[in-house]
Every structure is written in structure tokens, then in C-alpha cells.
Short mmCIF file of C-alpha atoms and ligand atoms in Angstrom, two decimals:
data_model
loop_
_atom_site.label_atom_id
_atom_site.label_comp_id
_atom_site.label_asym_id
_atom_site.label_seq_id
_atom_site.Cartn_x
_atom_site.Cartn_y
_atom_site.Cartn_z
CA UNK A 1 19.05 37.30 9.43
CA UNK A 2 21.14 34.60 11.07
CA UNK A 3 24.26 33.29 9.35
CA UNK A 4 22.90 29.79 8.58
CA UNK A 5 19.64 31.21 7.21
CA UNK A 6 21.51 33.65 4.98
CA UNK A 7 23.73 30.90 3.59
CA UNK A 8 20.72 28.68 2.92
CA UNK A 9 18.80 31.46 1.19
CA UNK A 10 21.76 32.26 -1.04
CA UNK A 11 22.29 28.59 -1.82
CA UNK A 12 18.70 28.30 -3.04
CA UNK A 13 19.04 31.45 -5.13
CA UNK A 14 22.36 30.44 -6.66
CA UNK A 15 21.34 26.82 -7.33
CA UNK A 16 17.76 26.94 -8.57
CA UNK A 17 15.99 23.74 -9.65
CA UNK A 18 18.02 21.54 -7.32
CA UNK A 19 15.36 20.36 -4.85
CA UNK A 20 17.30 17.40 -3.41
CA UNK A 21 20.37 19.58 -2.85
CA UNK A 22 18.19 22.19 -1.11
CA UNK A 23 16.65 19.48 1.07
CA UNK A 24 19.99 18.06 2.23
CA UNK A 25 21.43 21.56 2.79
CA UNK A 26 18.37 22.63 4.78
CA UNK A 27 18.61 19.61 7.05
CA UNK A 28 22.32 20.16 7.63
CA UNK A 29 22.55 23.95 7.94
CA UNK A 30 19.58 24.39 10.26
CA UNK A 31 21.12 21.98 12.75
CA UNK A 32 24.51 23.73 12.73
CA UNK A 33 23.21 27.02 14.17
CA UNK A 34 24.28 26.25 17.78
CA UNK A 35 27.85 25.50 16.65
CA UNK A 36 28.36 28.50 14.40
CA UNK A 37 26.94 30.75 17.13
CA UNK A 38 29.71 29.52 19.43
CA UNK A 39 32.31 30.10 16.71
CA UNK A 40 31.97 33.59 15.19
CA UNK A 41 35.30 33.01 13.42
CA UNK A 42 33.51 30.59 11.07
CA UNK A 43 31.32 33.34 9.68
CA UNK A 44 34.30 35.66 9.35
CA UNK A 45 36.05 32.94 7.32
CA UNK A 46 33.00 32.31 5.10
CA UNK A 47 33.17 28.72 6.23
CA UNK A 48 29.58 27.65 5.51
CA UNK A 49 29.53 29.39 2.11
CA UNK A 50 32.63 27.37 1.22
CA UNK A 51 31.27 24.13 2.70
CA UNK A 52 28.16 24.17 0.49
CA UNK A 53 30.02 25.05 -2.71
CA UNK A 54 31.73 22.02 -4.30
CA UNK A 55 35.47 22.40 -4.81
CA UNK A 56 34.97 21.08 -8.35
CA UNK A 57 32.06 19.85 -10.51
CA UNK A 58 32.88 17.70 -13.52
CA UNK A 59 30.22 16.97 -16.14
CA UNK A 60 30.91 15.04 -19.27
CA UNK A 61 29.52 13.21 -22.29
CA UNK A 62 29.49 9.41 -22.20
CA UNK A 63 29.00 7.98 -25.70
CA UNK A 64 28.72 4.21 -26.21
CA UNK A 65 27.32 1.73 -28.71
CA UNK A 66 24.45 -0.61 -27.79
CA UNK A 67 23.99 -4.23 -28.96
CA UNK A 68 21.89 -3.06 -31.90
CA UNK A 69 24.79 -0.90 -33.16
CA UNK A 70 23.05 2.32 -32.11
CA UNK A 71 25.07 5.18 -30.63
CA UNK A 72 23.83 6.20 -27.18
CA UNK A 73 24.84 9.25 -25.17
CA UNK A 74 24.55 9.60 -21.39
CA UNK A 75 25.55 12.31 -18.93
CA UNK A 76 28.48 11.67 -16.58
CA UNK A 77 29.11 13.50 -13.29
CA UNK A 78 31.72 13.72 -10.57
CA UNK A 79 31.28 16.29 -7.83
CA UNK A 80 34.48 16.72 -5.82
CA UNK A 81 32.86 18.42 -2.88
CA UNK A 82 35.35 18.73 -0.05
CA UNK A 83 38.91 17.48 0.46
CA UNK A 84 39.68 19.14 3.82
CA UNK A 85 40.16 15.91 5.75
CA UNK A 86 41.22 13.51 2.99
CA UNK A 87 40.94 12.65 -0.70
CA UNK A 88 37.42 12.92 -2.18
CA UNK A 89 35.58 9.68 -1.46
CA UNK A 90 32.11 8.53 -2.41
CA UNK A 91 30.15 6.31 -4.71
CA UNK A 92 29.01 6.39 -8.31
CA UNK A 93 25.28 6.01 -8.99
CA UNK A 94 23.98 4.72 -12.31
CA UNK A 95 20.22 5.33 -12.45
CA UNK A 96 17.97 7.11 -14.97
CA UNK A 97 16.93 9.65 -12.30
CA UNK A 98 20.50 10.91 -11.78
CA UNK A 99 20.99 14.66 -12.26
CA UNK A 100 23.21 17.37 -10.79
CA UNK A 101 20.86 18.02 -7.86
CA UNK A 102 20.95 14.38 -6.77
CA UNK A 103 24.73 14.07 -7.09
CA UNK A 104 25.19 17.32 -5.12
CA UNK A 105 22.88 16.24 -2.28
CA UNK A 106 24.74 12.93 -2.08
CA UNK A 107 28.11 14.70 -2.15
CA UNK A 108 27.18 17.15 0.60
CA UNK A 109 25.92 14.34 2.84
CA UNK A 110 29.07 12.38 2.11
CA UNK A 111 31.35 15.09 3.54
CA UNK A 112 29.85 14.80 7.02
CA UNK A 113 29.33 11.03 6.81
CA UNK A 114 32.96 10.45 5.93
CA UNK A 115 34.04 12.72 8.76
CA UNK A 116 31.90 10.71 11.20
CA UNK A 117 33.77 7.50 10.33
CA UNK A 118 36.83 9.02 12.01
CA UNK A 119 38.91 8.06 8.95
CA UNK A 120 40.79 10.46 6.64
CA UNK A 121 38.36 10.74 3.71
CA UNK A 122 36.86 13.83 2.07
CA UNK A 123 33.50 13.97 0.32
CA UNK A 124 32.56 13.36 -3.31
CA UNK A 125 29.94 11.63 -5.43
CA UNK A 126 29.34 10.88 -9.08
CA UNK A 127 27.36 8.87 -11.52
CA UNK A 128 25.29 8.86 -14.65
CA UNK A 129 21.72 8.74 -15.91
CA UNK A 130 22.68 5.42 -17.56
CA UNK A 131 20.29 2.60 -16.58
CA UNK A 132 22.08 -0.77 -16.25
CA UNK A 133 18.71 -2.53 -15.93
CA UNK A 134 17.97 -4.73 -18.94
CA UNK A 135 21.39 -4.07 -20.52
CA UNK A 136 23.69 -6.90 -21.57
CA UNK A 137 27.06 -7.33 -19.86
CA UNK A 138 28.71 -6.09 -23.06
CA UNK A 139 26.62 -2.93 -23.04
CA UNK A 140 27.43 -2.28 -19.37
CA UNK A 141 31.13 -2.82 -20.16
CA UNK A 142 31.02 -0.45 -23.14
CA UNK A 143 29.35 2.20 -20.99
CA UNK A 144 31.79 1.77 -18.07
CA UNK A 145 34.81 1.95 -20.38
CA UNK A 146 33.56 5.15 -21.97
CA UNK A 147 32.72 6.65 -18.55
CA UNK A 148 36.23 5.91 -17.25
CA UNK A 149 37.87 7.19 -20.43
CA UNK A 150 36.90 10.67 -19.22
CA UNK A 151 36.85 10.13 -15.45
CA UNK A 152 40.38 8.70 -15.17
CA UNK A 153 42.04 12.13 -15.54
CA UNK A 154 40.17 13.49 -12.51
CA UNK A 155 40.67 10.66 -9.99
CA UNK A 156 43.56 8.87 -8.26
CA UNK A 157 44.34 6.84 -5.17
CA UNK A 158 45.36 10.01 -3.26
CA UNK A 159 43.01 12.40 -5.08
CA UNK A 160 39.55 10.96 -5.50
CA UNK A 161 38.47 7.36 -4.93
CA UNK A 162 35.00 6.43 -6.28
CA UNK A 163 33.05 3.30 -5.31
CA UNK A 164 29.58 1.80 -5.84
CA UNK A 165 26.10 3.11 -5.11
CA UNK A 166 22.72 2.39 -6.76
CA UNK A 167 23.29 0.50 -10.02
CA UNK A 168 27.04 0.18 -9.44
CA UNK A 169 28.16 -3.11 -7.90
CA UNK A 170 30.98 -5.58 -8.35
CA UNK A 171 30.47 -5.99 -12.11
CA UNK A 172 30.59 -2.25 -12.84
CA UNK A 173 33.55 -1.61 -10.51
CA UNK A 174 35.42 -4.40 -12.33
CA UNK A 175 34.89 -2.83 -15.77
CA UNK A 176 35.70 0.66 -14.48
CA UNK A 177 38.90 -0.55 -12.79
CA UNK A 178 39.98 -2.51 -15.87
CA UNK A 179 39.74 0.60 -18.04
CA UNK A 180 41.50 2.82 -15.48
CA UNK A 181 44.38 0.37 -15.22
CA UNK A 182 44.64 0.12 -18.98
CA UNK A 183 44.79 3.89 -19.52
CA UNK A 184 47.02 4.75 -16.55
CA UNK A 185 49.10 1.58 -16.40
CA UNK A 186 48.74 1.65 -12.62
CA UNK A 187 47.35 -1.07 -10.38
CA UNK A 188 46.35 1.11 -7.42
CA UNK A 189 43.47 1.66 -5.02
CA UNK A 190 41.66 4.16 -7.23
CA UNK A 191 38.26 2.54 -6.70
CA UNK A 192 36.89 0.64 -3.72
CA UNK A 193 34.48 -2.25 -3.75
CA UNK A 194 36.98 -4.07 -5.97
CA UNK A 195 36.87 -7.84 -6.37
CA UNK A 196 38.92 -9.89 -3.91
CA UNK A 197 41.24 -11.09 -6.70
CA UNK A 198 42.36 -7.55 -7.59
CA UNK A 199 42.76 -5.59 -4.38
CA UNK A 200 39.31 -5.57 -2.80
CA UNK A 201 38.62 -5.98 0.92
CA UNK A 202 36.67 -8.68 2.65
CA UNK A 203 33.43 -7.35 4.20
CA UNK A 204 33.12 -4.39 1.77
CA UNK A 205 30.18 -6.10 0.03
CA UNK A 206 28.36 -6.64 3.31
CA UNK A 207 29.59 -3.49 5.07
CA UNK A 208 26.78 -0.97 4.61
CA UNK A 209 24.03 -3.40 5.61
CA UNK A 210 26.05 -4.90 8.46
CA UNK A 211 27.05 -1.45 9.73
CA UNK A 212 23.43 -0.32 9.64
CA UNK A 213 22.41 -3.24 11.82
CA UNK A 214 25.40 -2.79 14.16
CA UNK A 215 24.45 0.81 14.90
CA UNK A 216 20.79 -0.16 15.26
CA UNK A 217 21.75 -2.80 17.82
CA UNK A 218 23.95 -0.25 19.60
CA UNK A 219 21.06 2.23 19.88
CA UNK A 220 18.75 -0.50 21.14
CA UNK A 221 21.37 -1.72 23.61
CA UNK A 222 21.64 1.79 25.07
CA UNK A 223 17.91 1.47 25.81
CA UNK A 224 18.21 -1.96 27.40
CA UNK A 225 16.77 -3.60 24.30
CA UNK A 226 17.96 -5.57 21.27
CA UNK A 227 16.89 -6.72 17.81
CA UNK A 228 16.07 -10.21 19.05
CA UNK A 229 12.44 -10.99 18.36
CA UNK A 230 11.79 -7.65 16.62
CA UNK A 231 9.69 -7.40 13.45
CA UNK A 232 11.63 -5.50 10.80
CA UNK A 233 10.76 -3.95 7.42
CA UNK A 234 13.55 -3.33 4.93
CA UNK A 235 12.90 -1.40 1.75
CA UNK A 236 14.94 -2.15 -1.35
CA UNK A 237 16.45 -5.50 -2.25
CA UNK A 238 19.87 -4.39 -3.44
CA UNK A 239 23.28 -4.49 -1.83
CA UNK A 240 22.44 -2.56 1.35
CA UNK A 241 19.03 -4.19 1.89
CA UNK A 242 20.26 -7.76 1.42
CA UNK A 243 23.12 -7.56 3.91
CA UNK A 244 21.04 -5.57 6.41
CA UNK A 245 18.52 -8.40 6.22
CA UNK A 246 21.19 -11.06 6.68
CA UNK A 247 22.69 -9.42 9.77
CA UNK A 248 19.30 -8.55 11.31
CA UNK A 249 18.18 -12.16 10.91
CA UNK A 250 21.38 -13.46 12.42
CA UNK A 251 20.68 -11.31 15.49
CA UNK A 252 17.24 -12.86 15.87
CA UNK A 253 15.03 -10.30 14.13
CA UNK A 254 12.18 -11.28 11.83
CA UNK A 255 12.29 -9.41 8.52
CA UNK A 256 8.82 -9.53 6.96
CA UNK A 257 8.95 -7.24 3.92
CA UNK A 258 11.26 -5.94 1.19
CA UNK A 259 10.80 -4.24 -2.19
CA UNK A 260 12.26 -3.30 -5.54
CA UNK A 261 11.21 -0.34 -7.63
CA UNK A 262 8.09 -2.14 -8.89
CA UNK A 263 6.48 -3.42 -5.70
CA UNK A 264 6.87 -5.12 -2.33
CA UNK A 265 6.78 -8.64 -0.93
CA UNK A 266 5.31 -9.50 2.45
CA UNK A 267 6.24 -12.79 4.07
CA UNK A 268 4.73 -13.14 7.55
CA UNK A 269 6.92 -16.20 8.16
CA UNK A 270 10.11 -14.19 7.66
CA UNK A 271 11.93 -13.42 4.39
CA UNK A 272 13.96 -16.30 2.94
CA UNK A 273 17.04 -14.37 1.99
CA UNK A 274 18.63 -17.06 -0.19
CA UNK A 275 15.64 -16.73 -2.53
CA UNK A 276 15.88 -12.91 -2.61
CA UNK A 277 19.61 -13.23 -3.34
CA UNK A 278 18.98 -15.69 -6.13
CA UNK A 279 16.38 -13.41 -7.74
CA UNK A 280 18.20 -10.08 -7.31
CA UNK A 281 21.94 -10.94 -7.23
CA UNK A 282 22.16 -13.97 -9.48
CA UNK A 283 19.34 -13.45 -12.00
CA UNK A 284 19.06 -9.65 -11.78
CA UNK A 285 15.30 -10.28 -11.82
CA UNK A 286 12.24 -8.78 -10.15
CA UNK A 287 11.24 -9.28 -6.50
CA UNK A 288 7.75 -10.24 -7.67
CA UNK A 289 9.11 -13.72 -8.38
CA UNK A 290 9.53 -14.29 -4.62
CA UNK A 291 5.77 -14.58 -4.07
CA UNK A 292 5.59 -17.18 -6.84
CA UNK A 293 8.33 -19.24 -5.18
CA UNK A 294 7.40 -18.97 -1.49
CA UNK A 295 4.02 -20.07 -0.22
CA UNK A 296 2.38 -17.72 2.24
CA UNK A 297 4.17 -14.70 0.74
CA UNK A 298 2.32 -11.97 -1.18
CA UNK A 299 3.40 -9.38 -3.75
CA UNK A 300 1.83 -5.94 -4.07
CA UNK A 301 2.45 -3.63 -7.01
CA UNK A 302 3.79 -0.18 -5.94
CA UNK A 303 6.21 0.60 -3.13
CA UNK A 304 4.72 2.95 -0.55
CA UNK A 305 2.26 0.39 0.88
CA UNK A 306 5.20 -1.36 2.56
CA UNK A 307 5.19 1.28 5.33
CA UNK A 308 1.64 0.30 6.35
CA UNK A 309 2.89 -3.10 7.53
CA UNK A 310 3.24 -3.13 11.33
CA UNK A 311 6.86 -3.36 12.52
CA UNK A 312 9.14 -2.49 15.45
CA UNK A 313 12.07 -1.39 13.31
CA UNK A 314 12.12 0.13 9.81
CA UNK A 315 15.29 0.13 7.72
CA UNK A 316 14.77 2.12 4.49
CA UNK A 317 17.52 0.88 2.15
CA UNK A 318 16.47 1.90 -1.37
CA UNK A 319 16.55 5.58 -2.32
CA UNK A 320 15.90 9.23 -1.37
CA UNK A 321 12.48 10.36 -0.16
CA UNK A 322 10.97 6.89 -0.03
CA UNK A 323 9.33 7.73 3.34
CA UNK A 324 7.10 10.78 3.20
CA UNK A 325 5.00 12.31 5.96
CA UNK A 326 2.08 9.91 5.43
CA UNK A 327 4.30 6.83 5.45
CA UNK A 328 5.98 8.10 8.63
CA UNK A 329 2.56 8.58 10.26
CA UNK A 330 1.55 5.04 9.28
CA UNK A 331 4.75 3.64 10.82
CA UNK A 332 4.18 5.60 14.04
CA UNK A 333 0.54 4.56 14.23
CA UNK A 334 1.62 0.92 14.01
CA UNK A 335 4.11 1.37 16.85
CA UNK A 336 7.52 1.62 15.13
CA UNK A 337 10.25 2.10 17.77
CA UNK A 338 13.32 2.76 15.66
CA UNK A 339 14.06 3.94 12.12
CA UNK A 340 17.62 3.68 10.79
CA UNK A 341 18.44 4.95 7.31
CA UNK A 342 20.45 2.56 5.12
CA UNK A 343 19.69 4.63 2.00
CA UNK A 344 20.80 8.25 1.64
CA UNK A 345 18.07 10.73 2.65
CA UNK A 346 15.22 8.18 2.46
CA UNK A 347 13.06 10.27 4.82
CA UNK A 348 11.66 13.63 3.80
CA UNK A 349 12.12 16.55 6.21
CA UNK A 350 8.44 16.20 7.17
CA UNK A 351 8.85 12.46 7.85
CA UNK A 352 11.83 13.11 10.15
CA UNK A 353 9.74 15.59 12.11
CA UNK A 354 6.98 13.00 12.55
CA UNK A 355 9.48 10.47 13.91
CA UNK A 356 11.13 12.93 16.26
CA UNK A 357 7.87 14.34 17.62
CA UNK A 358 6.61 10.84 18.37
CA UNK A 359 9.64 9.60 20.27
CA UNK A 360 10.85 7.21 17.55
CA UNK A 361 14.61 6.61 17.74
CA UNK A 362 15.79 8.02 14.42
CA UNK A 363 19.29 7.25 13.12
CA UNK A 364 20.02 9.45 10.08
CA UNK A 365 21.77 8.12 6.97
CA UNK A 366 25.09 9.87 7.42
CA UNK A 367 25.59 7.96 10.66
CA UNK A 368 23.60 4.80 10.02
CA UNK A 369 25.00 3.90 6.58
CA UNK A 370 28.57 5.09 7.22
CA UNK A 371 29.79 1.49 7.51
CA UNK A 372 30.04 1.17 3.73
CA UNK A 373 32.37 4.07 3.15
CA UNK A 374 34.26 3.30 6.37
CA UNK A 375 35.06 -0.16 5.02
CA UNK A 376 36.05 1.49 1.73
CA UNK A 377 38.59 3.45 3.76
CA UNK A 378 39.79 0.16 5.26
CA UNK A 379 40.14 -1.15 1.70
CA UNK A 380 42.26 1.92 0.86
CA UNK A 381 44.43 1.27 3.92
CA UNK A 382 44.99 -2.35 2.85
CA UNK A 383 45.81 -1.23 -0.73
CA UNK A 384 48.41 1.33 0.29
CA UNK A 385 49.90 -1.04 2.85
CA UNK A 386 49.84 -3.92 0.32
CA UNK A 387 48.11 -6.02 2.95
CA UNK A 388 45.05 -8.21 3.17
CA UNK A 389 43.08 -8.51 6.39
CA UNK A 390 40.85 -11.45 7.37
CA UNK A 391 37.06 -11.22 7.38
CA UNK A 392 37.05 -11.22 11.18
CA UNK A 393 39.60 -8.40 11.37
CA UNK A 394 37.67 -6.12 9.03
CA UNK A 395 34.32 -6.99 10.60
CA UNK A 396 35.70 -6.22 14.06
CA UNK A 397 36.97 -2.82 12.87
CA UNK A 398 33.60 -2.09 11.25
CA UNK A 399 31.79 -2.92 14.48
CA UNK A 400 34.10 -0.66 16.44
CA UNK A 401 33.67 2.19 13.94
CA UNK A 402 29.85 1.95 14.11
CA UNK A 403 29.94 1.90 17.87
CA UNK A 404 32.16 5.02 17.85
CA UNK A 405 29.81 6.72 15.39
CA UNK A 406 26.92 6.05 17.77
CA UNK A 407 28.87 7.32 20.77
CA UNK A 408 29.88 10.48 18.89
CA UNK A 409 26.44 11.43 17.60
CA UNK A 410 24.88 10.65 20.97
CA UNK A 411 27.56 12.69 22.75
CA UNK A 412 27.29 15.69 20.41
CA UNK A 413 23.49 15.73 20.74
CA UNK A 414 23.80 15.76 24.53
CA UNK A 415 26.58 18.35 24.58
CA UNK A 416 24.49 20.82 22.60
CA UNK A 417 21.34 20.19 24.64
CA UNK A 418 19.43 18.04 22.14
CA UNK A 419 19.64 14.62 23.78
CA UNK A 420 18.37 11.84 21.55
CA UNK A 421 18.26 14.06 18.45
CA UNK A 422 20.70 12.19 16.22
CA UNK A 423 20.12 14.46 13.23
CA UNK A 424 21.64 17.27 15.31
CA UNK A 425 24.26 14.95 16.78
CA UNK A 426 25.41 13.55 13.43
CA UNK A 427 25.54 16.89 11.64
CA UNK A 428 27.37 18.63 14.47
CA UNK A 429 29.87 15.84 15.15
CA UNK A 430 30.60 15.42 11.42
CA UNK A 431 30.89 19.16 10.85
CA UNK A 432 33.30 20.01 13.66
CA UNK A 433 36.19 17.96 12.26
CA UNK A 434 35.71 19.31 8.74
CA UNK A 435 35.40 22.89 10.03
CA UNK A 436 38.56 22.56 12.12
CA UNK A 437 40.52 21.31 9.10
CA UNK A 438 39.12 24.01 6.81
CA UNK A 439 40.05 26.73 9.31
CA UNK A 440 43.60 25.36 9.50
CA UNK A 441 43.97 25.51 5.70
CA UNK A 442 43.14 29.21 5.36
CA UNK A 443 40.85 30.59 2.67
CA UNK A 444 41.03 27.87 0.02
P1 NDP B 1 21.44 -1.28 -5.37
O1 NDP B 1 21.44 -0.78 -6.76
O2 NDP B 1 22.19 -2.49 -5.04
O3 NDP B 1 19.93 -1.49 -4.87
C1 NDP B 1 19.00 -0.46 -4.91
C2 NDP B 1 17.68 -1.03 -4.46
O4 NDP B 1 16.75 0.04 -4.28
C3 NDP B 1 17.06 -1.95 -5.51
O5 NDP B 1 16.24 -2.89 -4.88
C4 NDP B 1 16.23 -0.98 -6.33
O6 NDP B 1 15.14 -1.59 -7.02
C5 NDP B 1 15.71 -0.05 -5.26
N1 NDP B 1 15.44 1.27 -5.82
C6 NDP B 1 16.28 2.08 -6.47
N2 NDP B 1 15.65 3.20 -6.86
C7 NDP B 1 14.40 3.06 -6.43
C8 NDP B 1 13.26 3.89 -6.53
N3 NDP B 1 13.32 5.08 -7.15
N4 NDP B 1 12.11 3.46 -5.99
C9 NDP B 1 12.05 2.26 -5.37
N5 NDP B 1 13.11 1.43 -5.24
C10 NDP B 1 14.25 1.84 -5.76
O7 NDP B 1 21.93 -0.03 -4.48
P2 NDP B 1 22.50 -0.03 -3.00
O8 NDP B 1 21.86 -1.11 -2.20
O9 NDP B 1 23.97 0.03 -3.08
O10 NDP B 1 22.01 1.39 -2.49
C11 NDP B 1 20.76 1.58 -1.82
C12 NDP B 1 20.79 2.88 -1.04
O11 NDP B 1 21.84 2.84 -0.08
C13 NDP B 1 21.06 4.12 -1.87
O12 NDP B 1 20.34 5.21 -1.32
C14 NDP B 1 22.55 4.37 -1.68
O13 NDP B 1 22.88 5.72 -1.89
C15 NDP B 1 22.70 3.96 -0.24
N6 NDP B 1 24.05 3.60 0.20
C16 NDP B 1 24.75 2.62 -0.44
C17 NDP B 1 26.01 2.26 0.01
C18 NDP B 1 26.77 1.14 -0.59
O14 NDP B 1 27.83 0.82 -0.07
N7 NDP B 1 26.31 0.51 -1.65
C19 NDP B 1 26.62 2.97 1.15
C20 NDP B 1 25.78 3.92 1.79
C21 NDP B 1 24.54 4.23 1.30
P3 NDP B 1 15.35 -2.17 -8.52
O15 NDP B 1 16.03 -3.47 -8.34
O16 NDP B 1 13.97 -2.24 -9.04
O17 NDP B 1 16.19 -1.15 -9.22
O1 2IT B 2 26.72 6.55 0.04
C1 2IT B 2 27.78 5.95 0.30
O2 2IT B 2 28.39 6.15 1.37
C2 2IT B 2 28.30 5.00 -0.67
N1 2IT B 2 27.66 4.78 -1.70
C3 2IT B 2 29.62 4.31 -0.44
C4 2IT B 2 30.75 5.20 -0.84
C5 2IT B 2 32.12 4.57 -0.78
O3 2IT B 2 33.05 5.27 -1.18
O4 2IT B 2 32.28 3.44 -0.34
#
């Protein structure tokens, strides 16, 4: 049996009941075969076995008191996956579906994504099964303070730097930072996505969505095309979706549909983003309200129907496995030209195959959404340098990073004989830097 197959089989045996982790590992390991065949020293050094085993997994109890005086207990996680090229870096997700499998798939993806940014950041991820939806600000604060009261001992500006992800935005980062600072008596860059008044970076809020659209435009440009005049579908209506929509619109695309976890809106005249922002960012409400406020727009209960809407470009920006094989077939049938993943692992393995077999340009998450964590690394740089860069400066760096990511994944795909296969290109290009660093460090 080949090295990658053996490692994958062992991983499944040693980590049963972790389907999302198996899925991410399968996608990554199967594409690395051509590289490890060229480098027999990797197998001798047990490199892949070490890559797929987190350096450290922290699980903890998070007790807090709700507004009714009732004691609640949630699970807290931080998976410190790989620190070969820099301190652990990756978001925290607060969502009722969070479990160890989900945090491990996100952490594994993060290692290669962070490597692709070209910046010195290792891979980590964390979170909780806490659901911020419907909670008061005081309840969210109580939860965040309790979460940080355990987490603080495991993180640090040069050790592990968490940030946001699903359910963790500016409000949560503020409460988490406040508690860290109180316990440690240190005002340092221990979290990114901080507010601008206490060490945050301009563009971090917009970065993932903007970066996604920058790399999309880059891929279209390489094909003599652009987003101008394209019909676009964006799933989700959170941080990534909103700023992807804003940038796509500013480049002349027409975004016609978005969703939240209850259902989707379709607006053939083009989404009015200020209304989505008011509903989702200001009121923390439901996207359904959009159809009541905008004439000509419709709301449909349930999410998967969104992929039946004809479009040129699809930007899944909500969550894992939101595009399955059938949804991918519907997109292809309706003539989709490009799919770029704003969310982490939004396409199933079967969906990716459908896109690739039908000539759809497919930009995988670890490349396409790397702009968020890249800008987090720029926030870290500003923190340690005690500097503050202008919006234009950060945005320019983000653009350059995304263009380099595209060039690297395109180049790696070509070099290994898989031109246009950006899953191969992204995994290989991300892996090589991490592997080189791990080999230099010896067996650790
Ligand atoms: P937000 O919490 O801001 O938004 C998440 C959006 O996705 C919401 O509209 C939410 O709907 C929807 N959603 C969440 N879970 C589901 C589900 N199970 N089914 C349908 N819809 C769902 O998160 P972000 O925008 O930050 O993150 C979105 C994706 O992007 C995630 O996959 C995340 O890992 C990834 N990502 C985020 C980065 C960042 O910088 N924030 C960076 C790179 C990737 P509702 O409002 O109903 O909950
Ligand atoms: O998935 C991701 O890359 C993020 N949620 C952002 C992580 C970060 O550290 O900015």
C-alpha cells in the first residue's frame, strides 16, 4: 500500500467517528502523493503521520449563568495543530454543531491555508458548541469570559493567536480580549479581528470576502474574463458573505441570491446589501425579512434550493458541505463557470469531482478564503511593530497576497502535471513549505 493511503487508513482507524476530519484529510493526502513520491525522506521521517496528528488538543468545560439564573455548561476546544512555520493561528467557531471532528478538519485545513499566505503562521482552530443566536449581550459576555478563563493559559501573541469564525465576530472578540487582558495584565496581539480602538487592523472585517473576490477576479483575468456583468450566487449572509457581495458588486457583478440557515432570498434585480447588513449585522435578525422589505424579491424556506438558481459564479460562504453532488450538478447544468469557496470545505468530495470533470474553475477554500487569516497576520505585524497602517495600505497588501496565492497554486498544479487543478495546486504548494520546516526541526 502506498504511503499516503496507509496514513489515511490509520488516521480513520485511530480517529473513528470524525467524518469531517476524515473528509479533509482524504482531500489533502490523496493530492500529496506526487510530492511524497519525489521525497522518500518524508516517509522515513514519518512526516505525514506527524502532520495529521495535532501537536496538542485542549478540551475544557465552559460554565456560565444565563439571564434566568440557570447554570449552563458548554464544551470548549482549542486544537493546536502545527507550529512548524509560526505560532498557531486560526479562528474560534461558536455554533451548536461544533465538535472535535469539525475543529480538527478546520485545524488541518488551516495549516496549509496559512502556509499559502506566505506569512509566518502555523495552524490551529477552536471553538464551542455554544450558540450565540438569541442570547443577550450579557449572556454572550458571560460565556466569553468563562471561555477565556480557561483558554488564556494556552495562548499568547507568540504562541497561539485565535480570531473569529462562525458565530465569533467583533462583539465576541471584544469580550474575549477584555478577559484575557484582565487575567494576564498584558495588552498584546493575542487575538486578531480586534476593534480599531484596541489594536485591530483596518480591512480585517472585510478581508475574507474581499480576498475571495480578488482571487476570483485573478482567475477570471487569467482567462481573459472578469466579474463585470456576471451573475453571482453567494450563500450565507454573515461576515464573509457580506463583504464578498460588496466587493463583487463594486466590480460590476450582479449578486442575485444569499441565505441564512433558515432559507434563501432571490432578488433578480440584484441584492441591496445595505438592507442585508441592516438585518444581519445591526439587528442580528433573519434574512427572511429582506423579501418583506424589497419588492420583487422572494424568500424560500430551506437552503439547498439556492444552487438551482442559474449563475456564472458561485461563492459558497456559509459552512461545510453546503454543496453536495446534486447541488453541484444543478450548478453545472445551469452553466456555472467558476466556484470559489469562501467557507471552509463547503463542497463535498463528490461535488468537487463534478466541478472538475465539467471544466468549472474551482478555487478551494484554503486558497480562496486565505485573505482573512492573511490580514490577521498583517494585524499581528502591526501589533508587534506598534504601528497602524491605512486602509489602502492593508488592502493593497491583501490584493498582492491573493494574487501570489493564485500564482502559487496555479504554478504548483502545472509543475506536477495537473494544470488547472487548484485542489492539487493548493495542497501541494501549502504542504511544501510546512514539510520543509518540519524536516529542518527534526523529529518533534
Ligand atoms: P458568520 O457567523 O458571520 O456567518 C455565517 C453565515 O453562514 C450566516 O449567514 C449563517 O446563518 C450561515 N450558516 C452557518 N451555519 C449554517 C448552516 N449549518 N447552514 C446554513 N447556513 C449556515 O461566519 P463567517 O462569515 O465568519 O464564516 C462563514 C464561513 O467562512 C465559515 O465556513 C468560516 O469557517 C469561513 N471563513 C471565515 C473567515 C473569517 O474571517 N470570518 C475566514 C475564512 C473562512 P445564520 O445567520 O442563520 O446563523
Ligand atoms: O478559517 C479561517 O481562516 C478563519 N476563520 C480566520 C482565522 C484567522 O486567524 O484570522
